[in-house]
PDB file of C-alpha atoms in Angstrom:
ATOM      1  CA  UNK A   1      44.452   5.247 -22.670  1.00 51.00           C
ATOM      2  CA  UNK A   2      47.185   7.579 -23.000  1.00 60.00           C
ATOM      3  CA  UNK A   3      45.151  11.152 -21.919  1.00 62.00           C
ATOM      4  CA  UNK A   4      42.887   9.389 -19.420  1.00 64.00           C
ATOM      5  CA  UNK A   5      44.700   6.041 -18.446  1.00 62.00           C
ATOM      6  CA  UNK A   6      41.376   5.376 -15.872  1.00 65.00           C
ATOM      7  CA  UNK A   7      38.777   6.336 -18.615  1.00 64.00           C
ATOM      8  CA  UNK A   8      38.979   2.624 -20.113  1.00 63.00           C
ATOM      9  CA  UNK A   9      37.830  -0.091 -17.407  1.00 66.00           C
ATOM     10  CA  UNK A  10      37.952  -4.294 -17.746  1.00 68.00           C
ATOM     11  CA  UNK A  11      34.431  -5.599 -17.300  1.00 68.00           C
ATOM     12  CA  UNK A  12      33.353  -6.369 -14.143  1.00 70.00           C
ATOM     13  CA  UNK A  13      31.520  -9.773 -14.815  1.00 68.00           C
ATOM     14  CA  UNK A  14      30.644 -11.401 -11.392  1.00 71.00           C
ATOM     15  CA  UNK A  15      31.531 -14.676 -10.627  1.00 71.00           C
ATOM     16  CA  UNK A  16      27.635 -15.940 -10.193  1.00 72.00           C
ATOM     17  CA  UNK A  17      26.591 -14.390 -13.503  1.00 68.00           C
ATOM     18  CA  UNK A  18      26.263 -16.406 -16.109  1.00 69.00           C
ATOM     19  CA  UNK A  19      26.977 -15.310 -19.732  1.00 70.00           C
ATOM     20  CA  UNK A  20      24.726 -15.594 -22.813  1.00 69.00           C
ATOM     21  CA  UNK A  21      24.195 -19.023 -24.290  1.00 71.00           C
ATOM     22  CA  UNK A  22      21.539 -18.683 -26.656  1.00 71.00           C
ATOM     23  CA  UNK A  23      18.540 -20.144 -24.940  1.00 77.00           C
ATOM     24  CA  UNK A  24      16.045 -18.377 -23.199  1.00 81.00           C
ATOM     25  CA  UNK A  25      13.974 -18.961 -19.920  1.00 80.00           C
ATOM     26  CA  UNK A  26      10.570 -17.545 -18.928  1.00 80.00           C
ATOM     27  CA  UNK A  27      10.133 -17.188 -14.882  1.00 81.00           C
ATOM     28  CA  UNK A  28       6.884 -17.039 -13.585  1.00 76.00           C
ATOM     29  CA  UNK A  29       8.458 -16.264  -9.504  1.00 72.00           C
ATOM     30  CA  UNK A  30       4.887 -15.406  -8.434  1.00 65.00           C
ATOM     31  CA  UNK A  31       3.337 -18.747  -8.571  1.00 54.00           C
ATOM     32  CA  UNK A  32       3.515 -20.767  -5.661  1.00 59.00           C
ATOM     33  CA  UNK A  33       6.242 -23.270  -7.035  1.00 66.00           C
ATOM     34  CA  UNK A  34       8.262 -20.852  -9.286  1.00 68.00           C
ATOM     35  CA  UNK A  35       7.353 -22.605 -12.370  1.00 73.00           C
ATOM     36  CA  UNK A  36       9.664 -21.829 -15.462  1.00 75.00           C
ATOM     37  CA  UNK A  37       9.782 -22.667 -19.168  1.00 79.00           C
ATOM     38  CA  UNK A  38      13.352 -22.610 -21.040  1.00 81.00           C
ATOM     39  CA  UNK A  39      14.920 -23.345 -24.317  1.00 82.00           C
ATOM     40  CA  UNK A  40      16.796 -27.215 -23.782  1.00 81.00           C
ATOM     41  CA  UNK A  41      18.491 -29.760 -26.151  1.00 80.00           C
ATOM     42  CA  UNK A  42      15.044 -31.761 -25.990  1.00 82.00           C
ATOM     43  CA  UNK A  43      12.703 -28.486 -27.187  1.00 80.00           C
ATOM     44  CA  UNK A  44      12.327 -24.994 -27.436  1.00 83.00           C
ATOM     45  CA  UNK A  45      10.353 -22.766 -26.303  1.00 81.00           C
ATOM     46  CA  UNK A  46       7.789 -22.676 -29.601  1.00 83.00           C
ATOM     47  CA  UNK A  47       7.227 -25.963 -29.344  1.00 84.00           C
ATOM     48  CA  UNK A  48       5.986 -25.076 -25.478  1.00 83.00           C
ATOM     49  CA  UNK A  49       3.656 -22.517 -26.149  1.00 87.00           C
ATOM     50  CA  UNK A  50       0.566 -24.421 -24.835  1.00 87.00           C
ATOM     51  CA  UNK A  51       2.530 -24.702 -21.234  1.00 83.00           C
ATOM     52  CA  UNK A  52       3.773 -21.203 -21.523  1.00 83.00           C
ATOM     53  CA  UNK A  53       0.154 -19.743 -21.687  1.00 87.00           C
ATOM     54  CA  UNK A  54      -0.884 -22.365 -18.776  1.00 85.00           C
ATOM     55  CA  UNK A  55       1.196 -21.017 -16.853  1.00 82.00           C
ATOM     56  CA  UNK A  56       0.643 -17.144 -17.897  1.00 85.00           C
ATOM     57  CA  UNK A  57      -2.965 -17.763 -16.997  1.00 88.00           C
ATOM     58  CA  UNK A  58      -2.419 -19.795 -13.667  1.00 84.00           C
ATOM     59  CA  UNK A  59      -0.036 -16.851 -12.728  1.00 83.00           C
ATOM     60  CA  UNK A  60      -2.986 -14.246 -13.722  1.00 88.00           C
ATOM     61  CA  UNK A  61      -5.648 -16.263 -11.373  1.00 89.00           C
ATOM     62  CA  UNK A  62      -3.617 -16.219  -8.588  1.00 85.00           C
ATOM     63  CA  UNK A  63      -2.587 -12.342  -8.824  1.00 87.00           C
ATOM     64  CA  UNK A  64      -6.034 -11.630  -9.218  1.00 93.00           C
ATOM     65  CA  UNK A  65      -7.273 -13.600  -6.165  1.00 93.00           C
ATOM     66  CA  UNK A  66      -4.298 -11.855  -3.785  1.00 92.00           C
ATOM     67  CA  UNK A  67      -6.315  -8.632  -5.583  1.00 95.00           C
ATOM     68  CA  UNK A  68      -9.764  -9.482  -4.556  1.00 97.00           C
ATOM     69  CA  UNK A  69      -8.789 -10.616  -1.235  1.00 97.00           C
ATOM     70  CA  UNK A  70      -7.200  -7.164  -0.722  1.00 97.00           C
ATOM     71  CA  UNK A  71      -9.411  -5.189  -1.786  1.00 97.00           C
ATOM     72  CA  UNK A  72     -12.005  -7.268   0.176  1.00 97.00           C
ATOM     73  CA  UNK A  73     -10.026  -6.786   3.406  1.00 97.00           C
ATOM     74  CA  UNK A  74      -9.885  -2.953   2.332  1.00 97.00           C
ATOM     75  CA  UNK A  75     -13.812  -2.886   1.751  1.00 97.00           C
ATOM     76  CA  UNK A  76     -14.018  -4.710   5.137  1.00 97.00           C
ATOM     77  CA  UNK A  77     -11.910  -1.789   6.790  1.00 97.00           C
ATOM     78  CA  UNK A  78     -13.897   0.875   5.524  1.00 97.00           C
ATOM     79  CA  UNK A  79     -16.949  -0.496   6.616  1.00 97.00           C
ATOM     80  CA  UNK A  80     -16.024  -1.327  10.110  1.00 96.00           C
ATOM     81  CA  UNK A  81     -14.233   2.165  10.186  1.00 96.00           C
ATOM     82  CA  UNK A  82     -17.575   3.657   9.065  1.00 96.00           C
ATOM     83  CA  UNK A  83     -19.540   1.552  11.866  1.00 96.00           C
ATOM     84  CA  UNK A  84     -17.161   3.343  14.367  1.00 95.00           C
ATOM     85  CA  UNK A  85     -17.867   6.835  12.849  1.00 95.00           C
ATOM     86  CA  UNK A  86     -21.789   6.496  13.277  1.00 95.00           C
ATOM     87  CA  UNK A  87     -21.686   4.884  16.460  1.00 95.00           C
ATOM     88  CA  UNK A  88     -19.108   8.179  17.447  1.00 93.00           C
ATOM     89  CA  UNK A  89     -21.627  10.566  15.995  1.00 94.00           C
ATOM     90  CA  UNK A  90     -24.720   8.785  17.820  1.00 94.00           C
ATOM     91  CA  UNK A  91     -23.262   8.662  20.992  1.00 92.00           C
ATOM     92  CA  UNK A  92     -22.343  12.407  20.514  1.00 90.00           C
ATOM     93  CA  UNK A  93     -25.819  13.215  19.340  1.00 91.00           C
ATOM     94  CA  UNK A  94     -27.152  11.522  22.283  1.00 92.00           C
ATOM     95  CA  UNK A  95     -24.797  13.199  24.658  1.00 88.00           C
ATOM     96  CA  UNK A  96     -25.917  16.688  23.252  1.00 86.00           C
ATOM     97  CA  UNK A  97     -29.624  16.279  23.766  1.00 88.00           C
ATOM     98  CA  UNK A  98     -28.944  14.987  26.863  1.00 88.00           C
ATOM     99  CA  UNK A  99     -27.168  17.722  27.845  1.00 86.00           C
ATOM    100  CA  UNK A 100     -29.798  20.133  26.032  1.00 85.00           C
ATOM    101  CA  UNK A 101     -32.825  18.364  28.056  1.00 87.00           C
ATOM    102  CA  UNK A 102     -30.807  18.787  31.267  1.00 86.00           C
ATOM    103  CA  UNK A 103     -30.537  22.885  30.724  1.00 85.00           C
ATOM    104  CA  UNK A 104     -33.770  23.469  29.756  1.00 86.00           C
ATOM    105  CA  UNK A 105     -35.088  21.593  33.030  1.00 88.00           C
ATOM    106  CA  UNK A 106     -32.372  24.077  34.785  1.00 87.00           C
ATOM    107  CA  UNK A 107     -34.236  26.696  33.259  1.00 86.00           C
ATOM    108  CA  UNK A 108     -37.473  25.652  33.722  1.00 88.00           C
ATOM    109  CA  UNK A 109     -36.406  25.402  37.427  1.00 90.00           C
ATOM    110  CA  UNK A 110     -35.170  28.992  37.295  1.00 88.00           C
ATOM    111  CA  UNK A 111     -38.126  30.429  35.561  1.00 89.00           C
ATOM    112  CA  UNK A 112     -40.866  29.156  38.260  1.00 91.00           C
ATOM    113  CA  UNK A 113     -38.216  30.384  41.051  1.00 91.00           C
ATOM    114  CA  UNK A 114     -38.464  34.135  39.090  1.00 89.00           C
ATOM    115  CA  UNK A 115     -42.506  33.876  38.821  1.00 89.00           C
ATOM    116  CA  UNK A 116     -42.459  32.800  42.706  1.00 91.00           C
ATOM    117  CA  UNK A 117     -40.339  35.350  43.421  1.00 90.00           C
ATOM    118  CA  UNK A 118     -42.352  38.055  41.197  1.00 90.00           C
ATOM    119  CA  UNK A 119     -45.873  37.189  42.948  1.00 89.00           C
ATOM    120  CA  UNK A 120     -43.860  38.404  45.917  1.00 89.00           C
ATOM    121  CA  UNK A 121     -42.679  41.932  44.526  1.00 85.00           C
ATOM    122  CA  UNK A 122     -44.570  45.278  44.882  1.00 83.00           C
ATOM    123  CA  UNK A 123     -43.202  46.965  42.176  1.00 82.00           C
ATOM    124  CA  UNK A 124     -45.445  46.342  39.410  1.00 83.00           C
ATOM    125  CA  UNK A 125     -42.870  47.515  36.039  1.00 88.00           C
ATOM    126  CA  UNK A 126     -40.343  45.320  37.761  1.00 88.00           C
ATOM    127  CA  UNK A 127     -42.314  42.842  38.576  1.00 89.00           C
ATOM    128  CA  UNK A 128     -43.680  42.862  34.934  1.00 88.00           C
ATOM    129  CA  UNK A 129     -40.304  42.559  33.560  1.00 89.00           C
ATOM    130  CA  UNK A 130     -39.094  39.867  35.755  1.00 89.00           C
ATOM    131  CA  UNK A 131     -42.066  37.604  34.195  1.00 89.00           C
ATOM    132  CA  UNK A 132     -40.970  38.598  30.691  1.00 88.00           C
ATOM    133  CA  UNK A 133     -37.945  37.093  31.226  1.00 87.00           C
ATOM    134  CA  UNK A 134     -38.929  34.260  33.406  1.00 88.00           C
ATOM    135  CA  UNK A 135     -41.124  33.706  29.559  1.00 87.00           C
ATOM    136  CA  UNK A 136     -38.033  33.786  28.069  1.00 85.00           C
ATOM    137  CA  UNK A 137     -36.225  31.240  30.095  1.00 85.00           C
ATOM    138  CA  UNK A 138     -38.689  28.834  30.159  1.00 86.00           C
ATOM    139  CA  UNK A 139     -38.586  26.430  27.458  1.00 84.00           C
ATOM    140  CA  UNK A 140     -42.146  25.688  27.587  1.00 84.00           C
ATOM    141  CA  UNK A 141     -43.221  28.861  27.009  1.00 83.00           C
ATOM    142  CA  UNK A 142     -39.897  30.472  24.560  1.00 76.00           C
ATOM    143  CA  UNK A 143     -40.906  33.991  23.942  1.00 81.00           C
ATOM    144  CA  UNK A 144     -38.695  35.877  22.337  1.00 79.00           C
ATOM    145  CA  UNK A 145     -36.967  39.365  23.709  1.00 77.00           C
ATOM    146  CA  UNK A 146     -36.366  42.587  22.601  1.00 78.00           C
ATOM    147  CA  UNK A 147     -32.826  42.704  23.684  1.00 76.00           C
ATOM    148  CA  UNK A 148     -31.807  39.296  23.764  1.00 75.00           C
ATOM    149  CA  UNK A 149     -33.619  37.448  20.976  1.00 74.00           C
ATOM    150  CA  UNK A 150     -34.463  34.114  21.125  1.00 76.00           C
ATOM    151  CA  UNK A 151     -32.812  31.485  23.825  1.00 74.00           C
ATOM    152  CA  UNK A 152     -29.935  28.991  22.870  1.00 73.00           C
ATOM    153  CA  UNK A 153     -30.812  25.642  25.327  1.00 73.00           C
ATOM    154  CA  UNK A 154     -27.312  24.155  23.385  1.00 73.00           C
ATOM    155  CA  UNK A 155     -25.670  25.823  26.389  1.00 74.00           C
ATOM    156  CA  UNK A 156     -25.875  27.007  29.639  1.00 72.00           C
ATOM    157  CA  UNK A 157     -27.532  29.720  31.334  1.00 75.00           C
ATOM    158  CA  UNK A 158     -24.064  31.433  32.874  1.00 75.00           C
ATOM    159  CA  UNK A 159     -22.629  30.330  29.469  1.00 76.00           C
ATOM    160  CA  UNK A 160     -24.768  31.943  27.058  1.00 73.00           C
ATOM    161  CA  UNK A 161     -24.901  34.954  29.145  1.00 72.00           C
ATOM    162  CA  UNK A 162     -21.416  35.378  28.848  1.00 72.00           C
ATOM    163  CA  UNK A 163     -21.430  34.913  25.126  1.00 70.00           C
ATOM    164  CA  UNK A 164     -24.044  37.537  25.377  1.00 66.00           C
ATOM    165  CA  UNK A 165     -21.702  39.776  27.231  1.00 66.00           C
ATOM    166  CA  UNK A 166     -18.725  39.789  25.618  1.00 69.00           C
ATOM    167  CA  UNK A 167     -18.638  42.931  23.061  1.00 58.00           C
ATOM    168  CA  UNK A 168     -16.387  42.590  20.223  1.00 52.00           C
ATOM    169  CA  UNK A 169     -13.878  45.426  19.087  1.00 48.00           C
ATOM    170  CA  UNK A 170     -14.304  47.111  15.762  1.00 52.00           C
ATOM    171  CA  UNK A 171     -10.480  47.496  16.760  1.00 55.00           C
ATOM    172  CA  UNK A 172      -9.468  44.421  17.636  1.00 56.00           C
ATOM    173  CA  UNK A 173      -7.347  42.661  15.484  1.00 56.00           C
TER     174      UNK A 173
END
């Protein structure tokens, strides 16, 4: 007290705690009527052992149930979460062949334009080469070319075209 006079404190005992008596209590706060077992003037708690471990095991079932239910609702999520995925995924699989099916009939209607068109034309190597590629655009017919290898019906004509276009830089970084 005399080199630190605020190094030694009174205890601080609140006014709603309640000191030591010598008999013990066992809560079980869980269970739905907050059952408890205690040392009293009538017994203690050896002589309860057979309600103690009645009420250890009806506090066990009912933790266990609130478990299962959870992870029931949680198995129920998943599923219904997994439902939504594959419906997602069909409808996009759907939405991609439809869109597929409605190039290729673009194409198809291009390709018979081209061979119209190249009965038309004099000049026999151009008009030769105009019904390779009307071949190629085709999708009932899908030859392959030289130059541009085989046709992509995932996308559009203009589209793919562009891809084809576009050069990439050794450069570019």
């Amino acid at each position: 007290m005399k080199i630190r006079p605020y190094s030694a404190f009174k205890p601080r005992i609140r006014k709603y705690d309640h000191p030591y008596n010598g008999k013990l209590k066992i809560e079980f706060k869980d269970y739905p009527y907050h059952a408890y077992v205690k040392d009293t003037n009538k017994g203690q708690l050896k002589d309860k052992i057979s309600e103690i471990i009645i009420n250890f095991y009806k506090e066990y079932i009912s933790v266990r149930n609130e478990r299962l239910e959870r992870e029931y609702e949680e198995r129920k999520r998943k599923e219904e979460k997994e439902r939504k995925n594959q419906k997602a995924k069909h409808v996009n699989d759907e939405k991609t062949r439809v869109k597929k099916l409605v190039t290729e009939a673009h194409d198809y209607q291009t390709a018979m334009r081209i061979r119209k068109y190249a009965a038309v034309i004099s000049d026999g190597k151009y008009k030769d080469w105009a019904l390779q590629k009307a071949d190629w655009l085709d999708p009932t017919v899908a030859k392959d070319d030289e130059i541009l290898k085989s046709r992509d019906y995932s996308k559009d004509l203009k589209e793919y075209l562009d891809d084809l276009l576009k050069i990439e830089d050794e450069y570019d970084w």
